[in-house]
Structures are given as C-alpha cells and as structure tokens.
Coordinates of C-alpha atoms and ligand atoms in Angstrom, one line a residue:
M1 CA -45.9 -34.9 -95.7
K2 CA -46.8 -36.9 -98.4
N3 CA -46.2 -40.2 -97.4
F4 CA -46.1 -40.6 -93.6
S5 CA -45.4 -44.6 -93.3
Q6 CA -42.7 -44.2 -95.6
W7 CA -41.3 -41.0 -93.9
F8 CA -41.7 -42.7 -90.3
H9 CA -39.8 -45.7 -91.7
D10 CA -37.0 -43.9 -93.2
I11 CA -36.5 -41.2 -90.6
L12 CA -36.0 -44.1 -88.0
E13 CA -33.0 -45.0 -89.7
E14 CA -31.7 -41.6 -91.0
A15 CA -31.8 -40.1 -87.9
E16 CA -30.1 -43.3 -86.1
L17 CA -32.9 -44.2 -83.7
M18 CA -33.4 -47.7 -84.6
D19 CA -32.4 -50.8 -86.7
A20 CA -35.4 -52.4 -87.7
R21 CA -33.6 -55.3 -89.6
Y22 CA -33.3 -57.6 -86.6
P23 CA -34.4 -60.8 -87.6
I24 CA -37.6 -61.4 -85.9
K25 CA -40.7 -59.7 -86.9
G26 CA -42.2 -56.9 -84.7
M27 CA -38.7 -56.7 -82.6
S28 CA -36.1 -53.8 -83.4
V29 CA -32.9 -52.6 -82.0
W30 CA -32.5 -49.1 -80.3
L31 CA -29.5 -47.3 -81.4
P32 CA -27.7 -45.1 -78.9
R33 CA -29.4 -41.8 -80.1
G34 CA -32.8 -43.6 -80.2
F35 CA -32.0 -44.9 -76.7
Q36 CA -31.2 -41.5 -75.4
I37 CA -34.5 -40.2 -76.2
R38 CA -36.4 -43.3 -74.9
K39 CA -34.2 -42.4 -71.7
Y40 CA -35.0 -38.6 -71.3
T41 CA -38.7 -39.5 -72.0
L42 CA -38.9 -42.0 -69.1
K43 CA -37.1 -39.7 -67.1
A44 CA -39.7 -37.2 -67.7
L45 CA -42.4 -40.0 -66.9
Q46 CA -40.7 -41.2 -63.8
E47 CA -40.3 -37.6 -62.2
L48 CA -44.4 -37.7 -62.4
L49 CA -45.0 -41.1 -61.3
D50 CA -42.5 -40.8 -58.4
K51 CA -44.5 -38.2 -56.7
D52 CA -47.0 -40.7 -55.6
H53 CA -45.7 -44.1 -56.7
E54 CA -42.8 -46.4 -56.1
E55 CA -41.0 -48.6 -58.8
V56 CA -40.9 -52.4 -58.9
L57 CA -39.5 -55.1 -60.8
F58 CA -41.5 -58.4 -61.3
P59 CA -40.3 -61.3 -63.1
M60 CA -41.0 -61.8 -66.8
L61 CA -42.5 -64.9 -66.7
I62 CA -46.0 -65.9 -65.9
P63 CA -47.0 -69.8 -65.0
E64 CA -49.9 -70.6 -67.1
S65 CA -52.1 -71.5 -63.8
E66 CA -52.0 -67.9 -63.0
L67 CA -52.6 -66.4 -66.5
A68 CA -55.5 -68.7 -67.0
K69 CA -57.3 -67.5 -63.8
E70 CA -59.1 -64.5 -65.0
A71 CA -61.0 -65.7 -67.5
I72 CA -62.3 -62.5 -69.3
H73 CA -58.5 -61.3 -68.9
V74 CA -57.2 -64.1 -70.6
K75 CA -59.7 -64.3 -73.6
G76 CA -58.6 -60.9 -74.5
F77 CA -54.8 -62.1 -74.8
E78 CA -55.0 -65.8 -75.6
E79 CA -54.4 -65.3 -79.5
E80 CA -51.3 -63.0 -78.4
V81 CA -49.4 -65.1 -75.6
Y82 CA -45.8 -66.3 -76.3
W83 CA -45.3 -69.6 -74.3
I84 CA -42.0 -71.0 -73.1
T85 CA -42.5 -74.9 -73.0
K86 CA -39.0 -76.1 -72.5
G87 CA -36.1 -75.8 -70.4
G88 CA -33.0 -76.7 -72.5
K89 CA -34.3 -80.4 -73.7
R90 CA -36.8 -80.6 -71.0
E91 CA -40.2 -80.2 -71.3
L92 CA -41.7 -77.7 -68.6
N93 CA -44.2 -79.4 -66.3
E94 CA -46.0 -76.2 -66.6
Q95 CA -45.6 -74.0 -69.6
L96 CA -44.8 -70.4 -69.0
A97 CA -45.9 -67.3 -70.6
L98 CA -43.6 -64.1 -71.7
R99 CA -45.8 -61.6 -69.8
P100 CA -48.2 -59.7 -72.4
T101 CA -48.7 -57.4 -69.5
S102 CA -48.3 -58.0 -65.5
E103 CA -51.7 -58.2 -64.0
T104 CA -51.4 -62.0 -63.5
S105 CA -47.7 -61.9 -62.8
M106 CA -48.3 -59.0 -59.8
Y107 CA -51.6 -59.8 -58.6
P108 CA -50.9 -63.4 -56.9
M109 CA -48.2 -61.1 -54.9
F110 CA -50.6 -58.5 -54.2
S111 CA -52.9 -61.1 -52.4
L112 CA -49.9 -62.3 -50.2
W113 CA -49.3 -58.4 -49.4
V114 CA -52.4 -57.2 -48.5
R115 CA -53.9 -58.2 -45.1
S116 CA -55.4 -55.1 -43.5
H117 CA -56.4 -51.8 -44.7
M118 CA -53.2 -50.8 -43.1
D119 CA -51.6 -52.3 -46.2
L120 CA -53.4 -50.1 -48.7
P121 CA -53.3 -48.5 -51.1
I122 CA -50.6 -50.2 -53.1
K123 CA -49.3 -47.8 -55.7
V124 CA -46.4 -49.1 -57.7
Y125 CA -45.0 -49.1 -61.4
Q126 CA -42.4 -50.9 -63.6
T127 CA -40.8 -50.3 -66.8
V128 CA -40.5 -53.4 -68.7
N129 CA -40.5 -55.4 -72.0
T130 CA -44.0 -57.3 -72.5
F131 CA -44.5 -59.5 -75.5
R132 CA -47.7 -59.5 -77.7
Y133 CA -48.2 -61.9 -80.7
E134 CA -49.7 -59.1 -82.8
T135 CA -51.2 -60.4 -85.9
K136 CA -51.9 -56.8 -87.2
H137 CA -49.4 -55.4 -89.6
T138 CA -46.0 -54.5 -87.5
R139 CA -44.2 -51.5 -87.3
P140 CA -41.3 -50.3 -85.4
L141 CA -42.7 -48.4 -82.2
I142 CA -46.5 -48.2 -83.3
R143 CA -47.3 -51.9 -83.0
V144 CA -44.4 -54.1 -81.9
R145 CA -44.2 -58.1 -80.5
E146 CA -41.6 -57.1 -78.1
I147 CA -42.9 -54.0 -76.3
T148 CA -39.5 -52.5 -75.0
T149 CA -40.5 -49.7 -72.8
F150 CA -44.0 -50.9 -71.3
N151 CA -44.4 -48.7 -68.6
E152 CA -47.2 -50.0 -66.5
T153 CA -48.8 -48.4 -63.0
H154 CA -50.8 -50.8 -60.6
T155 CA -52.7 -49.6 -57.9
V156 CA -54.8 -51.2 -55.0
H157 CA -57.2 -49.5 -53.0
A158 CA -59.8 -50.2 -50.0
T159 CA -62.9 -48.0 -51.8
E160 CA -64.3 -47.8 -54.9
A161 CA -64.0 -43.9 -54.5
E162 CA -60.2 -44.3 -54.2
A163 CA -59.8 -46.4 -57.2
E164 CA -61.9 -43.8 -59.0
E165 CA -59.7 -40.8 -57.7
E166 CA -56.5 -42.8 -59.0
V167 CA -58.1 -43.4 -62.7
N168 CA -58.6 -39.6 -62.6
A169 CA -54.9 -39.2 -61.0
G170 CA -53.4 -41.1 -63.8
I171 CA -55.2 -39.3 -66.3
E172 CA -53.5 -36.0 -64.8
I173 CA -50.1 -37.7 -64.7
Y174 CA -50.3 -38.8 -68.6
K175 CA -51.9 -35.2 -69.5
N176 CA -48.9 -33.5 -67.8
F177 CA -46.4 -35.9 -69.3
F178 CA -47.8 -35.6 -72.9
D179 CA -47.7 -32.0 -72.4
E180 CA -44.1 -31.8 -71.4
L181 CA -43.5 -33.6 -74.6
A182 CA -45.7 -31.5 -76.7
I183 CA -47.7 -34.6 -78.0
P184 CA -51.4 -33.8 -78.4
Y185 CA -54.2 -36.0 -77.4
S186 CA -58.0 -36.7 -77.2
I187 CA -59.4 -38.7 -74.2
S188 CA -62.3 -40.8 -74.2
K189 CA -63.8 -43.6 -72.6
R190 CA -63.5 -46.6 -74.6
P191 CA -66.9 -48.5 -75.9
E192 CA -67.7 -51.8 -73.9
W193 CA -66.2 -54.0 -76.3
D194 CA -63.0 -52.3 -76.5
K195 CA -62.2 -52.0 -73.1
F196 CA -59.2 -53.6 -71.5
P197 CA -59.8 -57.3 -71.1
G198 CA -61.3 -57.8 -66.9
S199 CA -61.9 -53.9 -66.8
E200 CA -64.7 -52.1 -65.6
Y201 CA -64.0 -49.3 -68.3
T202 CA -61.0 -47.9 -70.1
M203 CA -60.1 -44.3 -70.5
A204 CA -57.6 -43.8 -73.6
F205 CA -55.6 -41.1 -75.3
D206 CA -55.5 -40.9 -79.0
M207 CA -53.3 -38.8 -81.2
I208 CA -53.9 -38.1 -84.6
M209 CA -51.1 -39.1 -86.8
P210 CA -50.1 -36.9 -90.0
D211 CA -52.0 -39.6 -92.3
G212 CA -55.1 -38.9 -90.2
K213 CA -55.3 -41.9 -88.5
T214 CA -55.4 -42.2 -84.8
L215 CA -52.9 -44.0 -82.6
Q216 CA -53.8 -45.2 -78.9
I217 CA -50.8 -43.7 -76.9
G218 CA -52.0 -44.3 -73.3
T219 CA -54.7 -46.1 -71.3
V220 CA -56.0 -46.0 -67.9
H221 CA -58.3 -48.9 -66.6
N222 CA -60.7 -49.3 -63.6
L223 CA -60.4 -52.7 -62.8
G224 CA -63.1 -52.7 -60.0
T225 CA -63.0 -55.8 -58.1
T226 CA -62.6 -58.2 -60.8
F227 CA -59.1 -59.0 -60.4
A228 CA -59.2 -59.1 -56.4
K229 CA -61.8 -61.8 -56.6
T230 CA -59.7 -63.7 -59.1
F231 CA -56.5 -63.4 -57.2
D232 CA -58.0 -63.3 -53.6
I233 CA -56.9 -59.7 -52.6
K234 CA -58.6 -58.9 -49.4
F235 CA -58.2 -56.8 -46.5
E236 CA -59.6 -56.8 -43.0
N237 CA -61.9 -53.4 -42.5
D238 CA -62.5 -51.7 -39.3
E239 CA -65.1 -53.5 -38.4
G240 CA -62.9 -56.7 -38.5
E241 CA -64.8 -58.1 -42.1
H242 CA -63.0 -59.3 -45.1
E243 CA -63.5 -56.9 -48.1
Y244 CA -62.3 -57.4 -51.8
A245 CA -60.0 -54.5 -52.7
Y246 CA -60.6 -52.1 -55.8
Q247 CA -57.8 -51.8 -58.4
T248 CA -56.7 -49.7 -61.2
C249 CA -53.9 -49.9 -63.6
Y250 CA -52.5 -47.7 -66.4
G251 CA -49.7 -47.8 -69.3
L252 CA -47.6 -46.4 -72.0
S253 CA -45.5 -48.0 -74.4
D254 CA -43.0 -47.2 -77.1
R255 CA -45.7 -45.5 -78.9
V256 CA -45.0 -42.5 -77.0
I257 CA -41.5 -42.1 -78.7
A258 CA -43.6 -43.1 -82.1
S259 CA -45.9 -40.3 -81.4
L260 CA -43.4 -37.6 -80.5
I261 CA -41.7 -38.5 -84.0
A262 CA -45.0 -38.1 -85.8
A263 CA -46.2 -34.9 -84.0
H264 CA -43.1 -33.0 -84.7
G265 CA -41.1 -34.2 -87.5
D266 CA -41.3 -32.5 -91.0
E267 CA -39.6 -32.7 -94.3
K268 CA -36.2 -31.9 -92.8
G269 CA -36.4 -35.0 -90.3
L270 CA -36.9 -35.0 -86.9
Q271 CA -37.8 -32.3 -84.5
L272 CA -37.4 -33.0 -80.9
P273 CA -38.8 -30.9 -77.8
P274 CA -35.9 -30.1 -75.8
I275 CA -36.9 -32.4 -72.7
V276 CA -35.8 -35.3 -74.6
A277 CA -33.6 -34.1 -77.0
P278 CA -30.0 -35.9 -76.4
E279 CA -28.3 -32.6 -77.5
Q280 CA -30.6 -29.4 -76.9
V281 CA -28.3 -27.2 -78.5
I282 CA -25.5 -28.0 -81.1
I283 CA -22.9 -25.6 -81.5
I284 CA -21.3 -25.4 -85.1
P285 CA -17.7 -23.7 -85.2
I286 CA -17.5 -22.0 -88.8
I287 CA -13.7 -22.3 -89.2
F288 CA -11.3 -20.6 -91.5
K289 CA -7.7 -21.1 -92.0
Q290 CA -5.5 -19.3 -89.6
K291 CA -8.6 -18.2 -87.5
E292 CA -9.1 -21.7 -86.2
D293 CA -8.0 -21.0 -82.5
I294 CA -9.8 -17.9 -82.1
V295 CA -13.1 -19.7 -82.9
L296 CA -12.6 -22.9 -81.4
N297 CA -11.3 -21.2 -78.1
F298 CA -14.5 -19.3 -78.0
T299 CA -16.9 -22.1 -79.0
D300 CA -15.3 -24.7 -76.4
K301 CA -15.8 -21.9 -73.6
L302 CA -19.4 -21.7 -74.9
E303 CA -20.0 -25.4 -74.8
Q304 CA -18.5 -25.7 -71.3
L305 CA -20.8 -22.8 -70.1
L306 CA -23.9 -24.2 -71.1
K307 CA -22.9 -27.6 -70.1
D308 CA -22.1 -26.3 -66.7
N309 CA -25.5 -24.9 -66.6
G310 CA -27.3 -28.1 -67.2
I311 CA -28.1 -27.4 -71.1
R312 CA -27.2 -30.6 -73.1
A313 CA -24.8 -28.7 -75.3
R314 CA -22.4 -30.5 -78.2
Q315 CA -20.1 -29.1 -80.5
D316 CA -19.6 -30.5 -84.1
K317 CA -15.8 -29.9 -84.9
R318 CA -15.9 -32.5 -87.8
D319 CA -14.1 -31.5 -91.2
L320 CA -17.2 -31.0 -93.1
R321 CA -18.8 -28.0 -94.6
P322 CA -20.9 -26.0 -92.2
G323 CA -23.9 -26.6 -94.7
N324 CA -23.8 -30.2 -94.5
K325 CA -23.3 -30.1 -90.5
Y326 CA -26.5 -28.0 -90.5
Y327 CA -28.4 -30.7 -92.5
Y328 CA -27.2 -33.6 -90.3
W329 CA -28.4 -31.9 -87.1
E330 CA -31.7 -30.7 -88.5
K331 CA -32.2 -34.2 -89.3
R332 CA -31.5 -35.4 -86.0
G333 CA -34.1 -32.9 -84.5
V334 CA -31.7 -30.6 -82.4
P335 CA -33.8 -27.8 -81.3
L336 CA -31.2 -25.1 -81.5
R337 CA -28.1 -24.3 -83.3
I338 CA -25.7 -21.9 -82.4
E339 CA -23.1 -20.9 -85.1
V340 CA -19.9 -19.0 -84.4
G341 CA -17.6 -17.5 -87.4
P342 CA -14.2 -15.2 -86.8
R343 CA -16.5 -12.2 -87.9
D344 CA -19.1 -12.9 -85.5
I345 CA -16.4 -13.3 -82.8
D346 CA -15.0 -9.6 -84.3
N347 CA -18.7 -8.1 -83.8
N348 CA -18.9 -10.3 -80.5
S349 CA -22.2 -11.7 -81.9
I350 CA -23.4 -15.3 -82.2
V351 CA -26.0 -16.7 -84.7
L352 CA -29.1 -18.7 -83.3
N353 CA -31.1 -20.8 -85.6
R354 CA -34.1 -22.6 -84.2
R355 CA -35.2 -26.0 -85.8
D356 CA -38.9 -25.4 -85.3
T357 CA -39.3 -22.2 -87.1
G358 CA -36.0 -21.8 -89.1
D359 CA -35.8 -18.5 -87.7
K360 CA -32.3 -17.2 -87.6
E361 CA -31.2 -14.5 -85.2
F362 CA -27.9 -12.5 -84.6
I363 CA -27.6 -11.7 -80.6
D364 CA -25.0 -9.9 -79.0
Y365 CA -22.7 -12.4 -77.0
D366 CA -22.7 -11.8 -73.4
E367 CA -21.2 -14.3 -71.0
E368 CA -23.6 -13.3 -68.3
T369 CA -26.7 -13.7 -69.9
I370 CA -26.0 -16.5 -72.6
V371 CA -27.4 -19.5 -70.3
D372 CA -30.8 -17.3 -69.5
T373 CA -31.1 -16.4 -73.2
V374 CA -30.6 -20.0 -74.5
N375 CA -33.0 -21.5 -71.8
E376 CA -35.9 -18.7 -72.7
I377 CA -35.4 -19.9 -76.3
L378 CA -35.8 -23.6 -75.5
D379 CA -39.0 -22.9 -73.3
D380 CA -40.4 -20.9 -76.2
I381 CA -39.3 -23.7 -78.6
T382 CA -41.4 -26.2 -76.3
L383 CA -44.1 -23.9 -76.0
Q384 CA -44.7 -23.2 -79.8
M385 CA -44.0 -27.1 -80.6
K386 CA -47.0 -27.6 -78.3
E387 CA -49.4 -24.8 -79.8
K388 CA -48.6 -26.3 -83.5
A389 CA -49.2 -29.9 -82.5
N390 CA -52.4 -29.0 -80.4
K391 CA -53.8 -26.8 -83.2
F392 CA -53.1 -29.8 -85.8
Q393 CA -54.9 -32.1 -83.6
Q394 CA -57.9 -29.5 -83.2
E395 CA -58.2 -28.5 -86.7
K396 CA -58.6 -32.5 -87.6
T397 CA -61.1 -32.9 -85.3
Y398 CA -64.8 -32.3 -87.0
S399 CA -67.9 -32.2 -85.2
V400 CA -70.5 -33.8 -87.8
D401 CA -74.5 -34.3 -87.8
K402 CA -75.4 -36.1 -90.6
L403 CA -74.6 -39.7 -90.9
E404 CA -73.6 -39.3 -94.9
Q405 CA -70.9 -37.0 -93.6
V406 CA -69.2 -39.5 -91.3
K407 CA -67.6 -41.7 -93.7
K408 CA -66.9 -39.0 -96.4
T409 CA -65.1 -36.7 -93.8
I410 CA -63.0 -39.4 -92.5
N411 CA -62.2 -40.5 -96.0
K412 CA -61.3 -37.1 -97.5
K413 CA -59.9 -35.3 -94.3
G414 CA -58.9 -38.3 -91.8
G415 CA -58.6 -36.9 -88.2
I416 CA -61.5 -37.6 -85.7
I417 CA -65.1 -36.8 -86.0
T418 CA -67.4 -36.3 -83.3
C419 CA -71.3 -36.8 -83.0
N420 CA -74.3 -37.7 -81.1
W421 CA -74.7 -41.4 -80.1
C422 CA -77.3 -43.5 -78.1
G423 CA -74.4 -45.5 -76.7
S424 CA -75.7 -49.2 -77.8
T425 CA -73.0 -51.8 -78.5
E426 CA -75.3 -52.8 -81.6
C427 CA -75.5 -49.5 -83.0
G428 CA -71.8 -48.9 -82.2
K429 CA -71.0 -52.2 -84.2
D430 CA -73.2 -51.3 -86.9
M431 CA -71.7 -48.1 -87.4
E432 CA -68.1 -49.5 -87.4
E433 CA -68.7 -52.1 -89.8
K434 CA -70.8 -49.9 -92.3
F435 CA -68.2 -47.2 -92.3
D436 CA -65.3 -49.4 -91.8
I437 CA -64.2 -46.8 -88.9
D438 CA -63.7 -47.3 -85.2
I439 CA -65.4 -45.7 -82.3
L440 CA -62.3 -44.6 -80.2
G441 CA -64.9 -43.7 -77.2
T442 CA -67.4 -41.3 -75.3
Q443 CA -66.9 -38.1 -73.7
E444 CA -68.9 -36.6 -70.7
A445 CA -71.0 -33.9 -72.8
E446 CA -74.4 -32.3 -72.6
V447 CA -76.0 -34.0 -75.7
D448 CA -79.4 -33.5 -76.8
G449 CA -80.8 -34.9 -80.2
E450 CA -80.9 -38.1 -81.6
C451 CA -78.1 -40.7 -82.3
I452 CA -76.2 -39.9 -85.8
N453 CA -77.0 -43.7 -86.9
C454 CA -80.0 -45.2 -85.0
Q455 CA -82.0 -42.0 -84.3
Q456 CA -82.6 -43.2 -80.8
K457 CA -82.2 -40.6 -78.0
A458 CA -78.7 -39.7 -77.9
Q459 CA -76.8 -40.2 -74.8
Y460 CA -73.1 -39.3 -75.7
K461 CA -70.7 -37.2 -77.7
V462 CA -68.7 -40.1 -79.6
L463 CA -65.2 -39.8 -81.2
I464 CA -64.7 -41.8 -84.3
S465 CA -62.0 -42.2 -86.4
K466 CA -59.7 -44.7 -88.4
T467 CA -57.0 -46.3 -86.2
Y468 CA -53.6 -47.7 -86.1
Ligands
LIG26 C1 -52.3 -52.5 -70.6 N1 -52.0 -53.1 -68.3 O1 -51.9 -53.5 -70.8 P1 -53.1 -51.7 -72.6 N2 -47.0 -52.1 -79.5 C2 -46.5 -51.0 -79.1 N3 -47.5 -50.4 -77.7 C3 -48.5 -51.0 -77.7 C4 -48.6 -52.5 -78.1 C5 -47.9 -52.8 -79.3 N4 -48.2 -54.2 -79.9 N5 -49.8 -52.9 -77.7 C6 -50.4 -52.0 -76.9 N6 -49.5 -50.9 -76.9 C7 -52.8 -52.3 -69.2 C8 -52.2 -50.9 -68.7 C9 -50.8 -52.7 -67.4 C10 -50.7 -51.3 -67.9 C11 -49.6 -49.5 -76.0 O2 -53.1 -51.7 -71.2 O3 -53.3 -53.2 -73.4 C12 -50.8 -49.0 -76.1 O4 -50.4 -47.4 -76.4 O5 -54.3 -50.8 -73.1 C13 -51.9 -48.9 -74.9 O6 -52.6 -47.9 -74.4 C14 -50.6 -49.3 -73.8 O7 -49.6 -50.1 -74.6 C15 -51.1 -50.1 -72.5 O8 -51.6 -51.5 -72.9

C-alpha cells in the first residue's frame, strides 16, 4: 500500500462505511455498512465485558463544578472541552461540559452509591459518544472530535490489590477482544508525562499502522485513590473506619474500527474478519439464459441453509457480470465467496473463493456437510488473518542498541524500536525532542547495561515510535 492515508480516506467511502462530508470538522456519519461492522464489533466486546461487568448509561452533560474538581484531570482536558453556555436564549447559571470522558460524570454518583464495603466492588461500563476538541489533524475514526463509540469501563474496589487485579483483568479482556478481531498490538506502560490525567499509571495497546506509525487503540488506567479523594468515594470497613476506595477505568473508541480496517485492508479494499463482517458469505449465482431457475433454486436453498445455521450469508442476484460482483464484494471485505453456475450444479460442485488468500477451491456439494465446511473455512480465515497481522507487527518491531540507530531505523523502516532506557523523564523527553519520536512506554523485562541515551544504568526496555 503506497499511500496509506489516502487509501484509508478512500476506503471509507468506497466500501460505504462512513461519509466524512458532515459539515463539522472531526465528525462523520456512520453509513449502514459501517454501522453493522460497528454493531458486531461492540457485540464481541460486550460479550467479554458482560461476564464480570454491568452496562449503565450516564448523562452526556457535566456541570462545570464537577469537571473542575479533580485538578490534574481537568488540566489534562481543559483545552479539549466543548461547553454549553446557553439554553435557548438564556445564559445558563452554570456552564455544562459535553463529556470528554465520564469520570467526573460518574464519580459524584459513585460517592452516593458507596457506603460500606458491601457496596463494593462496582464494575460498570457504558458505550457512549464523547467530545474532545482535538487540535491535532483530525481523521475519521482515528482522531475525531465526536468519539461516537466510546466504550468505557469504570470500577471501584476496597483494596489496592483488587484494583491492580482489575487492571490485569481489563488488559486480558482487551487482549481477547483484539485477538478475536485479529488486530495486533504491543502493550506498554506509558511514561509519567503521557499517562491519563489523574491516574497512577496507564497501560496502553498500540498497533503499528501500514505506514509505520503507531496508533493507540486502547488504554487501561489505575486511578489509585486520587478520584476517590476528590469525589469523596468512601466506604466503612469491617473495623468501622472510613476508607477511600481504589479505582480503575479503561476505554476503547472508534479507533478499534480504524485498526481493523488498517490491519487487514489491501489494494482490493477492505478485508473483514468473519466475526464483524456484515456478510460472512456472499453467494454469486452465475446465471445463463434458460438455466436461471435451476441455479437460483439451488442458491436460494444454499443461502437459507447457511442462514438457518447462524452464518451471515447473502446472495447477489443483481443483473451484473459476475466479475463486477466479485470486485464489488471483495472491496467490501466479505471473507468468503461462493460461486454457483449451471455446470457446477451438473457436477454437484460449488466454487469457494477466500478473500484473505484469493484461493479458489472446487468442492463437492453435500447438504449435510456444507455448514461445517463453511464454518471451518471461516475459522481458518480468522486464524490466517491473525497470524498475518501479528507477523507484520513483530517484523516491524526492532531491537536496537545504538543511539544513532533509533532515528535511522524509525525514519527508514517505521514501526516500533525497543531499547534500554534509564526511565528518567528528563532523558525520555530529551530523546523525544532530539529524534522527533514518541516514547510509547516500558515493558517488564530483565535489562542490564546502560541507557541508550544518557548511559546511566538502564531500568527498562522501552518502546519508541512515531505516533498518530
Ligand atoms: C480515558 N476514561 O478516557 P483515554 N478519537 C478517537 N479515539 C480516541 C480519541 C479521539 N480523539 N481520543 C482518545 N481515543 C479513560 C478510559 C474512561 C475510559 C481513544 O482514556 O483518554 C484511544 O484509543 O486514553 C484511547 O486509548 C481511548 O480512546 C480511551 O481514551
């Protein structure tokens, strides 16, 4: 893919996912096809979250007094908040923020809900729109001002250890989720200067995009007791003492869909993992004159059989040349195509065509086994897509031990560099500035030797890249 940016821009339109012409910068329209992908993506996520969390829905507006309470948090967001100042013609007594995220909307309520340790833990999530007045270059799904698909989980615990456990549980949920979607990632602990405003620390998932820059696709934050102290979230413990609760929050956005598109797309267009594909199988009847009834009778039955067995199958009966239909559905990323012509019916066979490999296979048609066969192929497609995407992420992650190589490698090859680092903020920021790169974060690893930049003793393995 020569120009990823252009490709990404075009595919949203060509595959009918989004219309980016909405007359407000950073806000776009979800079209029916895009919306279906979004729906199946959320379904996969919710199935994972629902095992141990409950869904809620909080209002979109936050009074200024609540948003302003947590000083570090508000400082982190002050440049990005949209404000409502009027109701009709009247100035409001207190201006209201469109939530940039929901800590300051939820936590005053948590304070009312939590009384004793019996009220804990709280583990809730919501999928809402949030608003951030981003000043960097906006792009549909990747950096938007209305995040239309903000899935945020918030938890409250009695002990620090439980909050720590929840951070790990959150990371596991996101790993499983990204694995299901065949989205590759690297996990690291964000440096102090890049953690979520108000958190103790932030764990982040980054994916290497086709152009070599990384995209942050999810974050898990340990909030410690900072917000509990600000919003007075206290519980009475067994000894009758009042203690501040420990909190975590984690979130994903429309970027998941962007990473899905980016990880698997190619020159032919979109490529969707079966779990989120609006159509998992597209059936193309090859219609010749006089044989129309025979073919359609066959393909109608096949379509119904697949549907009855939970496979999202669709038939394209339009009066177009088969080649045009192939092209059309390849662009839209359908994982598997089945072609059936009169001669195939005579031979009792059908043609299967995989979007991921382009492989074409003639198989004997058997009503008893076709559902299993299709399911097996769909599973294999997911597996192959995952392996291919993971391989790309691994091959684009380079271990480097000389300072000169950092900039050279990133400029030439893109991707993620790993090297030894002392961990000091001063040294990290010095590197970011000198090389025009970003420190993504650190990973737990045994390191010896010295920091690649300042030659002090190395404490961490650090991940470095150019970022979106
Ligand atoms: C939190 N509070 O807010 P976070 N466009 C698209 N995606 C975005 C954008 C944007 N402008 N900004 C952020 N994201 C915490 C956790 C509740 C939930 C995506 O965390 O500020 C990024 O992928 O890190 C980010 O990882 C995720 O939203 C959560 O946002």
